[in-house]
Amino acid sequence: MIKLAVVDDHPIVIQGIVSLINNLENMQVVGSFQSGSALISFLNTHEIDIVLLDVMLPDVNGIELCAQVKKLSPKTIVIAISNHTERSIIMQILQNGASGYILKNASVEELKNGIETALRGELAFSKEVIEIIAKPSVNDLKGRPKFTKREKQILQLIAQGKTTASIAEELFLSPLTIETHRRNMMQKLDVKNAIELINIATEQLLI
Amino acid sequence: MIKLAVVDDHPIVIQGIVSLINNLENMQVVGSFQSGSALISFLNTHEIDIVLLDVMLPDVNGIELCAQVKKLSPKTIVIAISNHTERSIIMQILQNGASGYILKNASVEELKNGIETALRGELAFSKEVIEIIAKPSVNDLKGRPKFTKREKQILQLIAQGKTTASIAEELFLSPLTIETHRRNMMQKLDVKNAIELINIATEQLLI
DNA sequence: TTTTTTCTACCTGATTTCAGGTATATTCTG
DNA sequence: CAGAATATACCTGAAATCAGGTAGAAAAAA
């Protein structure tokens, strides 16, 4: 019997996956979780064949969580389930050891096939994902730059629509410092205004 | 037998709801759709007791779709299923005739209870939603301003991080015109920069 | 067909962001 | 400990946004 674990912060989605799996003869969902940390602590005491994980979770993002899972339990197969269609996200999660990437708007057949494909040791993708992978993007070449804690903190405030001055006040810093951080981030992502900064950073799960 | 229809652009979510309903004795999902228009054309030829609808759909938002459903078939019970926690969204969809509002991170029990509650003619909410409704927000008083087509069009380009100049070029308009539209929208939402404009507009489903 | 709304364009001036730097103290890391 | 990375702050100047108007033409609604 193949043992699965499911991670998704939406119970209804878990319900959907569980009911899908239970229709299959040789598989069983033995654990479902709404956060990455819950999954990790479960994996410490249980052996799991396949993990289906949502890329957008409240505590960690799928890229990091996938790496954690593979580190903890290298033979566990990880399949990402996501809404994100950014090529770089897909590629990075695959590099971190995922065996598949299936979009949430994929049909249930696609998901079912994906699980079976991954079980055979192949890579599993939903149709749309294959198209995304097929055409390389210029943005990928940049890689995924790292933001420091301070930068992330400031980015979040920028994303809320706060001005440099008010952020400076809130963090007890000079406005010039805030500007420097903003500009450093903009340079890292090669964008030319704050809105683009937020958009790209959000896409790349940098916030 | 109570007949349900489900609208959600994620087949897995539909799967979850269907499996949930099928466990109940007296209900049956007779139609599931991935867009608002698909639901509407179905309702033209079928009588449905309950519609479960996702608020974020590719074609229309839940506020408008709910109104359409109630107009077409006033006795059909509508329950919104959403991630949005903005009070104004909840209140508006209720004003448009919805009988409930359940968050996607609600437990399956909450959803089940909600459906039964709505069936009894009461309003059904998940726990979190009750808290949101309980405390009135200052933002609600403003109501939901309407954006014109042109304004929405420009707002979308702003949201992509484009500058006034490039938007003007793209739409064959004067940059001053773009600025005027942006400022008019900012005034309508009572915000003081473009990022806030995008945030609030997105929250309020104005884009 | 009036009236209203929408779309368009402009003016002026204040404020903010953007872009190129430099620089120093601190903290992390090999 | 030495070097690298991080966090902080400043300078200058250009560009863009923000805020307050006004105003006419076109489209939609009454």
PDB file of C-alpha atoms (C1' of nucleotides) in Angstrom, chain D:
ATOM      1  C1'  DC D   1      41.061  36.865  13.406  1.00  0.00           C
ATOM      2  C1'  DA D   2      40.340  38.528   8.603  1.00  0.00           C
ATOM      3  C1'  DG D   3      37.234  39.120   5.105  1.00  0.00           C
ATOM      4  C1'  DA D   4      32.558  39.249   3.524  1.00  0.00           C
ATOM      5  C1'  DA D   5      28.024  40.454   4.073  1.00  0.00           C
ATOM      6  C1'  DT D   6      24.719  43.389   6.201  1.00  0.00           C
ATOM      7  C1'  DA D   7      22.688  47.530   7.953  1.00  0.00           C
ATOM      8  C1'  DT D   8      23.045  52.038   8.288  1.00  0.00           C
ATOM      9  C1'  DA D   9      23.350  57.030   6.456  1.00  0.00           C
ATOM     10  C1'  DC D  10      24.453  60.722   3.275  1.00  0.00           C
ATOM     11  C1'  DC D  11      25.004  63.548  -1.430  1.00  0.00           C
ATOM     12  C1'  DT D  12      23.304  65.124  -5.918  1.00  0.00           C
ATOM     13  C1'  DG D  13      20.356  65.450  -9.537  1.00  0.00           C
ATOM     14  C1'  DA D  14      16.883  63.627 -12.703  1.00  0.00           C
ATOM     15  C1'  DA D  15      12.484  61.688 -13.244  1.00  0.00           C
ATOM     16  C1'  DA D  16       8.025  60.459 -11.760  1.00  0.00           C
ATOM     17  C1'  DT D  17       4.232  60.829  -8.920  1.00  0.00           C
ATOM     18  C1'  DC D  18       0.937  63.408  -6.201  1.00  0.00           C
ATOM     19  C1'  DA D  19      -2.476  67.160  -5.454  1.00  0.00           C
ATOM     20  C1'  DG D  20      -5.159  71.021  -6.525  1.00  0.00           C
ATOM     21  C1'  DG D  21      -7.404  72.886  -9.849  1.00  0.00           C
ATOM     22  C1'  DT D  22      -9.866  73.957 -15.086  1.00  0.00           C
ATOM     23  C1'  DA D  23     -12.123  72.638 -19.322  1.00  0.00           C
ATOM     24  C1'  DG D  24     -13.976  70.938 -23.772  1.00  0.00           C
ATOM     25  C1'  DA D  25     -15.548  67.070 -26.708  1.00  0.00           C
ATOM     26  C1'  DA D  26     -17.813  62.755 -26.964  1.00  0.00           C
ATOM     27  C1'  DA D  27     -20.739  59.288 -25.345  1.00  0.00           C
ATOM     28  C1'  DA D  28     -24.418  57.651 -22.555  1.00  0.00           C
ATOM     29  C1'  DA D  29     -28.520  58.284 -20.051  1.00  0.00           C
ATOM     30  C1'  DA D  30     -32.635  60.717 -18.806  1.00  0.00           C
TER      31       DA D  30
END
